Amino acid sequence: MSRFRVPFWVYLTVISMVTLTVTVAAVTITWRNNVWRLIDRFDERIGRQVGEILNEKLNNLLEVAPHQSKINLELIQEKSGVFEPEDFKGLSNYWVDVLRIHRNLAYLSISFEEDGRMLVVSRNHRDEIRIGDLAQNPDTGNLELREYLPGDSYPDNPYRVDPDRGHGDPRLRPWYIKAKQAGRPLWSDAYIFLGTGDNPNVPGVTYATPFYHEDGSFMGVMTADIDLLSLCGYFNEMRRSRDEQAVPQGPTSAVAFVMDGTKDSHVIAFHDIEQIMRKNPDDPSSWELIPGEELTETGLKGFYENVIEGDVQIPDEGPTEIDYTISGIA
């Protein structure tokens, strides 16, 4: 019986095919790894660029608070001769003009340690400016809040009077206590602004500046405030502008946000306010920040969970020059 022999060219063909298959597989794996590496680098670069742009814009938005606070402090110092600290008429007229120019400011105020008196000029969410004068009523002994319209009505014709505003004593507020203890200007932690008839109770941040008597003794605190609704609106504006310009989206889902600088804290500014804030169930007229563990937006939830797990390091001094926040890409 003759023995069947496989021709040499068949061996050669099989070996060549196996070699080619292995080579193609190796090249495919290498190519795929390189592609993913390039995507990761591109992803990281886009994230870094968006983060840098966000930091710059956020700095520009928030810088008005410390800038205006510095001006306010200089104006009430004796050497300037412009305003006495107790010149509520002059200060209120000036601050009304300031709020008309700087539309991202929500409040400007001055408070006194001696008796808790406070002047506040505020902007409500209908973009209306109001003046508030908190002072002790000599007849009742209560702190009484009188509210005025800009113009000639202050201080004789208040349009609203709250005869017992003791819970509004500025000396008990976190920003006041923190500035008094620090002895220097600083940002407060996020907290709930005390609302009035025209201003709801909303979360916000305060840049608080202590001021002093000539002998160096503590006199009170001045503030410049930005509510978080304004910050959220700013982020929403950024997204709307990007969409209108049809800016192409990269592989990264870029999410602009600001969050407290501690691992157990909240996201405090985001383009979609409903994702980070909710009506207080105990007081429907006020708002509260949603606890981090209850966040549902995919990007924010993932970032928050990474923070809790320790995968993301939050700096003590954030890139926005506010020592309790961080902004970036989720």
mmCIF file of C-alpha atoms in Angstrom:
data_model
loop_
_atom_site.group_PDB
_atom_site.id
_atom_site.type_symbol
_atom_site.label_atom_id
_atom_site.label_comp_id
_atom_site.label_asym_id
_atom_site.label_seq_id
_atom_site.Cartn_x
_atom_site.Cartn_y
_atom_site.Cartn_z
ATOM 1 C CA MET A 1 0.000 0.000 0.000
ATOM 2 C CA SER A 2 1.417 3.365 -0.927
ATOM 3 C CA ARG A 3 1.717 5.928 1.845
ATOM 4 C CA PHE A 4 -0.070 9.246 1.450
ATOM 5 C CA ARG A 5 2.309 12.139 1.601
ATOM 6 C CA VAL A 6 1.346 15.733 2.229
ATOM 7 C CA PRO A 7 3.045 17.966 -0.265
ATOM 8 C CA PHE A 8 5.625 20.349 1.131
ATOM 9 C CA TRP A 9 3.761 23.356 -0.180
ATOM 10 C CA VAL A 10 0.803 22.437 2.051
ATOM 11 C CA TYR A 11 3.043 22.449 5.144
ATOM 12 C CA LEU A 12 4.421 25.772 4.055
ATOM 13 C CA THR A 13 0.964 27.196 3.486
ATOM 14 C CA VAL A 14 -0.324 26.041 6.883
ATOM 15 C CA ILE A 15 2.716 27.423 8.681
ATOM 16 C CA SER A 16 2.359 30.709 6.812
ATOM 17 C CA MET A 17 -1.337 30.964 7.657
ATOM 18 C CA VAL A 18 -0.727 30.236 11.337
ATOM 19 C CA THR A 19 2.092 32.760 11.430
ATOM 20 C CA LEU A 20 -0.074 35.339 9.666
ATOM 21 C CA THR A 21 -2.988 34.695 12.031
ATOM 22 C CA VAL A 22 -0.797 35.074 15.098
ATOM 23 C CA THR A 23 0.780 38.208 13.650
ATOM 24 C CA VAL A 24 -2.594 39.755 12.823
ATOM 25 C CA ALA A 25 -3.897 38.926 16.298
ATOM 26 C CA ALA A 26 -0.824 40.444 17.923
ATOM 27 C CA VAL A 27 -1.035 43.545 15.744
ATOM 28 C CA THR A 28 -4.764 43.871 16.481
ATOM 29 C CA ILE A 29 -4.222 43.631 20.227
ATOM 30 C CA THR A 30 -1.338 46.100 20.076
ATOM 31 C CA TRP A 31 -3.340 48.472 17.872
ATOM 32 C CA ARG A 32 -6.346 48.252 20.152
ATOM 33 C CA ASN A 33 -4.221 48.956 23.229
ATOM 34 C CA ASN A 34 -2.581 51.896 21.489
ATOM 35 C CA VAL A 35 -5.958 53.265 20.413
ATOM 36 C CA TRP A 36 -7.325 53.039 23.954
ATOM 37 C CA ARG A 37 -4.149 54.639 25.252
ATOM 38 C CA LEU A 38 -4.561 57.492 22.780
ATOM 39 C CA ILE A 39 -8.241 57.849 23.708
ATOM 40 C CA ASP A 40 -7.337 57.960 27.390
ATOM 41 C CA ARG A 41 -4.717 60.626 26.734
ATOM 42 C CA PHE A 42 -7.125 62.608 24.575
ATOM 43 C CA ASP A 43 -9.809 62.164 27.217
ATOM 44 C CA GLU A 44 -7.447 63.381 29.925
ATOM 45 C CA ARG A 45 -6.306 66.334 27.822
ATOM 46 C CA ILE A 46 -9.880 67.427 27.110
ATOM 47 C CA GLY A 47 -10.754 67.082 30.783
ATOM 48 C CA ARG A 48 -7.738 69.147 31.781
ATOM 49 C CA GLN A 49 -8.503 71.862 29.223
ATOM 50 C CA VAL A 50 -12.165 72.064 30.220
ATOM 51 C CA GLY A 51 -11.128 72.158 33.871
ATOM 52 C CA GLU A 52 -8.707 75.020 33.217
ATOM 53 C CA ILE A 53 -11.358 76.989 31.338
ATOM 54 C CA LEU A 54 -13.871 76.341 34.102
ATOM 55 C CA ASN A 55 -11.432 77.433 36.797
ATOM 56 C CA GLU A 56 -10.740 80.684 34.971
ATOM 57 C CA LYS A 57 -14.417 81.438 34.421
ATOM 58 C CA LEU A 58 -15.314 80.530 37.984
ATOM 59 C CA ASN A 59 -12.534 82.728 39.324
ATOM 60 C CA ASN A 60 -13.806 85.630 37.231
ATOM 61 C CA LEU A 61 -17.350 85.048 38.477
ATOM 62 C CA LEU A 62 -16.461 84.847 42.161
ATOM 63 C CA GLU A 63 -13.650 87.385 42.306
ATOM 64 C CA VAL A 64 -16.152 90.244 42.547
ATOM 65 C CA ALA A 65 -16.918 89.285 46.165
ATOM 66 C CA PRO A 66 -13.396 89.745 47.634
ATOM 67 C CA HIS A 67 -12.766 92.671 45.287
ATOM 68 C CA GLN A 68 -15.897 94.548 46.381
ATOM 69 C CA SER A 69 -15.257 93.632 50.018
ATOM 70 C CA LYS A 70 -11.836 95.258 49.843
ATOM 71 C CA ILE A 71 -13.400 98.428 48.427
ATOM 72 C CA ASN A 72 -16.125 98.431 51.099
ATOM 73 C CA LEU A 73 -13.548 98.103 53.865
ATOM 74 C CA GLU A 74 -11.497 100.982 52.498
ATOM 75 C CA LEU A 75 -14.581 103.206 52.206
ATOM 76 C CA ILE A 76 -15.502 102.907 55.903
ATOM 77 C CA GLN A 77 -11.993 103.441 57.218
ATOM 78 C CA GLU A 78 -11.475 106.830 58.837
ATOM 79 C CA LYS A 79 -8.632 107.841 56.537
ATOM 80 C CA SER A 80 -10.878 107.523 53.463
ATOM 81 C CA GLY A 81 -13.485 109.950 54.815
ATOM 82 C CA VAL A 82 -16.153 108.536 52.494
ATOM 83 C CA PHE A 83 -18.520 106.665 54.846
ATOM 84 C CA GLU A 84 -18.824 106.172 58.568
ATOM 85 C CA PRO A 85 -19.542 102.500 59.357
ATOM 86 C CA GLU A 86 -22.938 103.576 60.763
ATOM 87 C CA ASP A 87 -23.837 105.657 57.681
ATOM 88 C CA PHE A 88 -26.549 103.277 56.530
ATOM 89 C CA LYS A 89 -28.110 105.853 54.209
ATOM 90 C CA GLY A 90 -24.881 106.456 52.317
ATOM 91 C CA LEU A 91 -23.850 102.811 52.241
ATOM 92 C CA SER A 92 -27.267 101.620 51.081
ATOM 93 C CA ASN A 93 -27.338 104.100 48.184
ATOM 94 C CA TYR A 94 -23.853 103.044 47.127
ATOM 95 C CA TRP A 95 -24.561 99.318 47.438
ATOM 96 C CA VAL A 96 -27.751 99.594 45.391
ATOM 97 C CA ASP A 97 -25.585 100.889 42.532
ATOM 98 C CA VAL A 98 -23.013 98.127 43.104
ATOM 99 C CA LEU A 99 -25.651 95.395 42.853
ATOM 100 C CA ARG A 100 -27.010 96.936 39.671
ATOM 101 C CA ILE A 101 -23.538 96.634 38.143
ATOM 102 C CA HIS A 102 -22.417 93.291 39.597
ATOM 103 C CA ARG A 103 -25.404 91.098 38.876
ATOM 104 C CA ASN A 104 -23.898 87.929 40.335
ATOM 105 C CA LEU A 105 -23.782 89.450 43.832
ATOM 106 C CA ALA A 106 -26.788 88.530 45.962
ATOM 107 C CA TYR A 107 -26.097 90.509 49.157
ATOM 108 C CA LEU A 108 -23.868 93.204 50.596
ATOM 109 C CA SER A 109 -24.046 93.770 54.331
ATOM 110 C CA ILE A 110 -22.453 95.291 57.414
ATOM 111 C CA SER A 111 -23.098 94.013 60.968
ATOM 112 C CA PHE A 112 -22.070 95.312 64.382
ATOM 113 C CA GLU A 113 -20.851 93.373 67.393
ATOM 114 C CA GLU A 114 -22.179 95.833 69.978
ATOM 115 C CA ASP A 115 -25.908 95.511 69.343
ATOM 116 C CA GLY A 116 -26.386 93.179 66.364
ATOM 117 C CA ARG A 117 -27.494 95.978 64.063
ATOM 118 C CA MET A 118 -27.197 95.123 60.401
ATOM 119 C CA LEU A 119 -27.652 96.792 57.020
ATOM 120 C CA VAL A 120 -28.166 94.507 54.030
ATOM 121 C CA VAL A 121 -28.774 95.367 50.389
ATOM 122 C CA SER A 122 -29.978 92.332 48.465
ATOM 123 C CA ARG A 123 -31.180 91.164 45.073
ATOM 124 C CA ASN A 124 -34.129 88.791 44.907
ATOM 125 C CA HIS A 125 -34.792 86.221 42.193
ATOM 126 C CA ARG A 126 -37.001 88.644 40.307
ATOM 127 C CA ASP A 127 -33.870 90.785 39.961
ATOM 128 C CA GLU A 128 -35.320 93.405 42.326
ATOM 129 C CA ILE A 129 -33.051 95.181 44.808
ATOM 130 C CA ARG A 130 -34.178 95.711 48.395
ATOM 131 C CA ILE A 131 -32.711 97.352 51.512
ATOM 132 C CA GLY A 132 -32.976 95.774 54.947
ATOM 133 C CA ASP A 133 -32.229 97.436 58.302
ATOM 134 C CA LEU A 134 -32.039 95.136 61.315
ATOM 135 C CA ALA A 135 -31.987 97.006 64.635
ATOM 136 C CA GLN A 136 -33.172 96.655 68.195
ATOM 137 C CA ASN A 137 -36.611 98.110 68.822
ATOM 138 C CA PRO A 138 -36.284 100.244 71.988
ATOM 139 C CA ASP A 139 -39.877 99.511 73.009
ATOM 140 C CA THR A 140 -39.822 95.714 72.674
ATOM 141 C CA GLY A 141 -36.112 94.978 72.934
ATOM 142 C CA ASN A 142 -36.461 92.683 69.903
ATOM 143 C CA LEU A 143 -34.352 92.824 66.775
ATOM 144 C CA GLU A 144 -36.712 94.330 64.196
ATOM 145 C CA LEU A 145 -36.217 94.071 60.437
ATOM 146 C CA ARG A 146 -37.423 96.963 58.292
ATOM 147 C CA GLU A 147 -37.368 96.553 54.517
ATOM 148 C CA TYR A 148 -37.237 99.354 51.965
ATOM 149 C CA LEU A 149 -37.335 99.989 48.249
ATOM 150 C CA PRO A 150 -34.327 101.784 46.720
ATOM 151 C CA GLY A 151 -34.706 105.534 46.483
ATOM 152 C CA ASP A 152 -35.991 108.039 48.995
ATOM 153 C CA SER A 153 -37.979 105.635 51.188
ATOM 154 C CA TYR A 154 -35.049 104.759 53.476
ATOM 155 C CA PRO A 155 -35.141 105.142 56.438
ATOM 156 C CA ASP A 156 -38.612 106.673 56.897
ATOM 157 C CA ASN A 157 -40.958 104.553 54.798
ATOM 158 C CA PRO A 158 -40.455 100.788 55.112
ATOM 159 C CA TYR A 159 -42.785 98.690 52.984
ATOM 160 C CA ARG A 160 -42.491 95.699 55.309
ATOM 161 C CA VAL A 161 -41.665 95.315 59.023
ATOM 162 C CA ASP A 162 -40.832 92.094 60.864
ATOM 163 C CA PRO A 163 -41.152 93.008 64.567
ATOM 164 C CA ASP A 164 -39.286 89.947 65.872
ATOM 165 C CA ARG A 165 -36.278 88.945 63.809
ATOM 166 C CA GLY A 166 -34.206 87.566 66.654
ATOM 167 C CA HIS A 167 -33.312 84.452 64.658
ATOM 168 C CA GLY A 168 -31.641 86.798 62.166
ATOM 169 C CA ASP A 169 -29.046 88.116 64.634
ATOM 170 C CA PRO A 170 -25.912 88.257 62.436
ATOM 171 C CA ARG A 171 -23.644 87.589 65.407
ATOM 172 C CA LEU A 172 -24.997 84.040 65.534
ATOM 173 C CA ARG A 173 -24.398 83.277 61.865
ATOM 174 C CA PRO A 174 -21.538 80.923 60.871
ATOM 175 C CA TRP A 175 -19.847 83.441 58.575
ATOM 176 C CA TYR A 176 -19.787 86.089 61.332
ATOM 177 C CA ILE A 177 -18.334 83.744 63.933
ATOM 178 C CA LYS A 178 -15.748 82.378 61.503
ATOM 179 C CA ALA A 179 -14.541 85.833 60.381
ATOM 180 C CA LYS A 180 -14.423 87.138 63.950
ATOM 181 C CA GLN A 181 -12.324 84.196 65.082
ATOM 182 C CA ALA A 182 -10.003 84.266 62.067
ATOM 183 C CA GLY A 183 -9.409 88.011 62.174
ATOM 184 C CA ARG A 184 -9.119 88.155 58.379
ATOM 185 C CA PRO A 185 -11.352 88.016 55.288
ATOM 186 C CA LEU A 186 -12.459 84.516 54.295
ATOM 187 C CA TRP A 187 -15.090 82.459 52.529
ATOM 188 C CA SER A 188 -17.747 80.750 54.589
ATOM 189 C CA ASP A 189 -18.855 77.162 54.190
ATOM 190 C CA ALA A 190 -21.998 76.716 52.123
ATOM 191 C CA TYR A 191 -25.075 77.459 54.226
ATOM 192 C CA ILE A 192 -28.704 78.530 53.912
ATOM 193 C CA PHE A 193 -29.305 82.258 53.550
ATOM 194 C CA LEU A 194 -32.014 83.519 55.879
ATOM 195 C CA GLY A 195 -34.810 84.626 53.579
ATOM 196 C CA THR A 196 -37.245 87.509 53.788
ATOM 197 C CA GLY A 197 -40.553 88.092 52.079
ATOM 198 C CA ASP A 198 -38.805 88.849 48.779
ATOM 199 C CA ASN A 199 -35.859 86.478 49.090
ATOM 200 C CA PRO A 200 -36.361 82.745 49.631
ATOM 201 C CA ASN A 201 -34.077 80.772 51.915
ATOM 202 C CA VAL A 202 -31.454 79.473 49.489
ATOM 203 C CA PRO A 203 -27.982 77.963 49.887
ATOM 204 C CA GLY A 204 -25.133 80.376 49.378
ATOM 205 C CA VAL A 205 -21.570 81.359 50.156
ATOM 206 C CA THR A 206 -20.360 84.479 51.927
ATOM 207 C CA TYR A 207 -17.095 86.364 51.722
ATOM 208 C CA ALA A 208 -16.843 87.844 55.221
ATOM 209 C CA THR A 209 -14.489 90.682 56.185
ATOM 210 C CA PRO A 210 -14.004 91.714 59.840
ATOM 211 C CA PHE A 211 -13.457 95.405 60.602
ATOM 212 C CA TYR A 212 -12.123 97.143 63.691
ATOM 213 C CA HIS A 213 -12.155 100.300 65.807
ATOM 214 C CA GLU A 214 -9.162 102.629 65.675
ATOM 215 C CA ASP A 215 -7.790 101.015 68.829
ATOM 216 C CA GLY A 216 -7.815 97.625 67.093
ATOM 217 C CA SER A 217 -10.809 96.191 68.947
ATOM 218 C CA PHE A 218 -13.311 94.162 66.948
ATOM 219 C CA MET A 219 -16.236 96.182 65.567
ATOM 220 C CA GLY A 220 -18.154 93.886 63.217
ATOM 221 C CA VAL A 221 -18.232 92.050 59.897
ATOM 222 C CA MET A 222 -18.961 93.116 56.317
ATOM 223 C CA THR A 223 -20.045 90.594 53.691
ATOM 224 C CA ALA A 224 -20.411 90.066 49.972
ATOM 225 C CA ASP A 225 -22.598 87.077 49.142
ATOM 226 C CA ILE A 226 -23.252 84.879 46.129
ATOM 227 C CA ASP A 227 -26.162 82.477 46.249
ATOM 228 C CA LEU A 228 -25.708 79.054 44.697
ATOM 229 C CA LEU A 229 -28.680 79.521 42.399
ATOM 230 C CA SER A 230 -26.587 82.145 40.628
ATOM 231 C CA LEU A 231 -23.671 79.728 40.246
ATOM 232 C CA CYS A 232 -25.955 77.007 38.913
ATOM 233 C CA GLY A 233 -27.425 79.492 36.459
ATOM 234 C CA TYR A 234 -23.926 80.385 35.326
ATOM 235 C CA PHE A 235 -23.089 76.742 34.595
ATOM 236 C CA ASN A 236 -26.380 76.383 32.727
ATOM 237 C CA GLU A 237 -25.455 79.422 30.638
ATOM 238 C CA MET A 238 -22.128 77.797 29.780
ATOM 239 C CA ARG A 239 -23.863 74.646 28.569
ATOM 240 C CA ARG A 240 -26.490 76.553 26.579
ATOM 241 C CA SER A 241 -23.794 78.660 24.902
ATOM 242 C CA ARG A 242 -21.834 75.540 24.013
ATOM 243 C CA ASP A 243 -24.938 73.862 22.561
ATOM 244 C CA GLU A 244 -25.872 76.942 20.509
ATOM 245 C CA GLN A 245 -22.378 77.047 19.020
ATOM 246 C CA ALA A 246 -22.606 73.330 18.208
ATOM 247 C CA VAL A 247 -19.321 72.610 19.949
ATOM 248 C CA PRO A 248 -18.511 68.947 19.262
ATOM 249 C CA GLN A 249 -18.371 66.642 22.259
ATOM 250 C CA GLY A 250 -15.250 64.621 22.908
ATOM 251 C CA PRO A 251 -15.117 61.169 24.470
ATOM 252 C CA THR A 252 -15.355 62.734 27.913
ATOM 253 C CA SER A 253 -18.718 63.569 29.437
ATOM 254 C CA ALA A 254 -17.627 66.933 30.840
ATOM 255 C CA VAL A 255 -19.578 68.005 33.883
ATOM 256 C CA ALA A 256 -18.819 71.369 35.480
ATOM 257 C CA PHE A 257 -19.419 71.442 39.199
ATOM 258 C CA VAL A 258 -18.263 72.838 42.526
ATOM 259 C CA MET A 259 -18.205 70.829 45.721
ATOM 260 C CA ASP A 260 -17.183 71.312 49.319
ATOM 261 C CA GLY A 261 -13.568 70.524 50.076
ATOM 262 C CA THR A 262 -14.166 67.721 52.567
ATOM 263 C CA LYS A 263 -14.899 64.093 51.815
ATOM 264 C CA ASP A 264 -18.245 64.048 53.595
ATOM 265 C CA SER A 265 -19.630 67.152 51.897
ATOM 266 C CA HIS A 266 -21.988 68.058 49.078
ATOM 267 C CA VAL A 267 -21.864 69.192 45.488
ATOM 268 C CA ILE A 268 -22.875 72.829 45.876
ATOM 269 C CA ALA A 269 -23.097 74.155 42.292
ATOM 270 C CA PHE A 270 -24.138 72.369 39.101
ATOM 271 C CA HIS A 271 -25.883 73.341 35.870
ATOM 272 C CA ASP A 272 -29.008 71.345 36.763
ATOM 273 C CA ILE A 273 -30.082 72.688 40.145
ATOM 274 C CA GLU A 274 -32.619 69.904 40.668
ATOM 275 C CA GLN A 275 -29.759 67.406 40.781
ATOM 276 C CA ILE A 276 -28.099 68.978 43.845
ATOM 277 C CA MET A 277 -30.812 70.936 45.696
ATOM 278 C CA ARG A 278 -34.309 70.224 46.893
ATOM 279 C CA LYS A 279 -37.046 71.882 48.890
ATOM 280 C CA ASN A 280 -36.582 71.337 52.587
ATOM 281 C CA PRO A 281 -39.235 68.741 53.564
ATOM 282 C CA ASP A 282 -39.603 70.463 56.942
ATOM 283 C CA ASP A 283 -39.977 73.938 55.396
ATOM 284 C CA PRO A 284 -41.138 74.077 51.736
ATOM 285 C CA SER A 285 -40.156 77.757 51.528
ATOM 286 C CA SER A 286 -36.466 76.880 51.914
ATOM 287 C CA TRP A 287 -33.907 74.778 50.097
ATOM 288 C CA GLU A 288 -31.311 72.269 51.206
ATOM 289 C CA LEU A 289 -28.378 70.531 49.531
ATOM 290 C CA ILE A 290 -28.992 66.912 48.588
ATOM 291 C CA PRO A 291 -26.724 64.576 50.584
ATOM 292 C CA GLY A 292 -23.947 63.128 48.447
ATOM 293 C CA GLU A 293 -25.126 59.550 48.869
ATOM 294 C CA GLU A 294 -28.519 60.537 47.392
ATOM 295 C CA LEU A 295 -27.136 62.102 44.190
ATOM 296 C CA THR A 296 -28.578 60.477 41.062
ATOM 297 C CA GLU A 297 -26.843 62.270 38.157
ATOM 298 C CA THR A 298 -24.380 59.723 36.764
ATOM 299 C CA GLY A 299 -21.279 61.924 36.543
ATOM 300 C CA LEU A 300 -21.753 63.564 39.918
ATOM 301 C CA LYS A 301 -22.649 60.321 41.658
ATOM 302 C CA GLY A 302 -19.559 58.603 40.275
ATOM 303 C CA PHE A 303 -17.298 61.446 41.298
ATOM 304 C CA TYR A 304 -18.787 61.655 44.772
ATOM 305 C CA GLU A 305 -18.375 57.906 45.270
ATOM 306 C CA ASN A 306 -14.734 58.152 44.203
ATOM 307 C CA VAL A 307 -14.207 60.929 46.732
ATOM 308 C CA ILE A 308 -15.762 58.819 49.475
ATOM 309 C CA GLU A 309 -13.574 55.864 48.478
ATOM 310 C CA GLY A 310 -10.488 58.053 48.484
ATOM 311 C CA ASP A 311 -9.757 57.789 44.748
ATOM 312 C CA VAL A 312 -9.941 61.540 44.222
ATOM 313 C CA GLN A 313 -7.850 63.902 46.310
ATOM 314 C CA ILE A 314 -9.478 67.219 47.153
ATOM 315 C CA PRO A 315 -6.934 69.986 47.807
ATOM 316 C CA ASP A 316 -7.081 72.149 50.919
ATOM 317 C CA GLU A 317 -7.056 75.201 48.670
ATOM 318 C CA GLY A 318 -9.035 74.669 45.519
ATOM 319 C CA PRO A 319 -8.166 76.036 42.084
ATOM 320 C CA THR A 320 -10.954 78.590 42.376
ATOM 321 C CA GLU A 321 -9.146 80.362 45.234
ATOM 322 C CA ILE A 322 -11.950 79.414 47.596
ATOM 323 C CA ASP A 323 -10.458 77.299 50.317
ATOM 324 C CA TYR A 324 -13.360 74.875 50.614
ATOM 325 C CA THR A 325 -14.273 74.069 47.012
ATOM 326 C CA ILE A 326 -13.075 72.137 44.028
ATOM 327 C CA SER A 327 -14.230 72.324 40.417
ATOM 328 C CA GLY A 328 -13.534 69.859 37.674
ATOM 329 C CA ILE A 329 -14.749 67.085 35.449
ATOM 330 C CA ALA A 330 -16.941 64.251 36.646
#
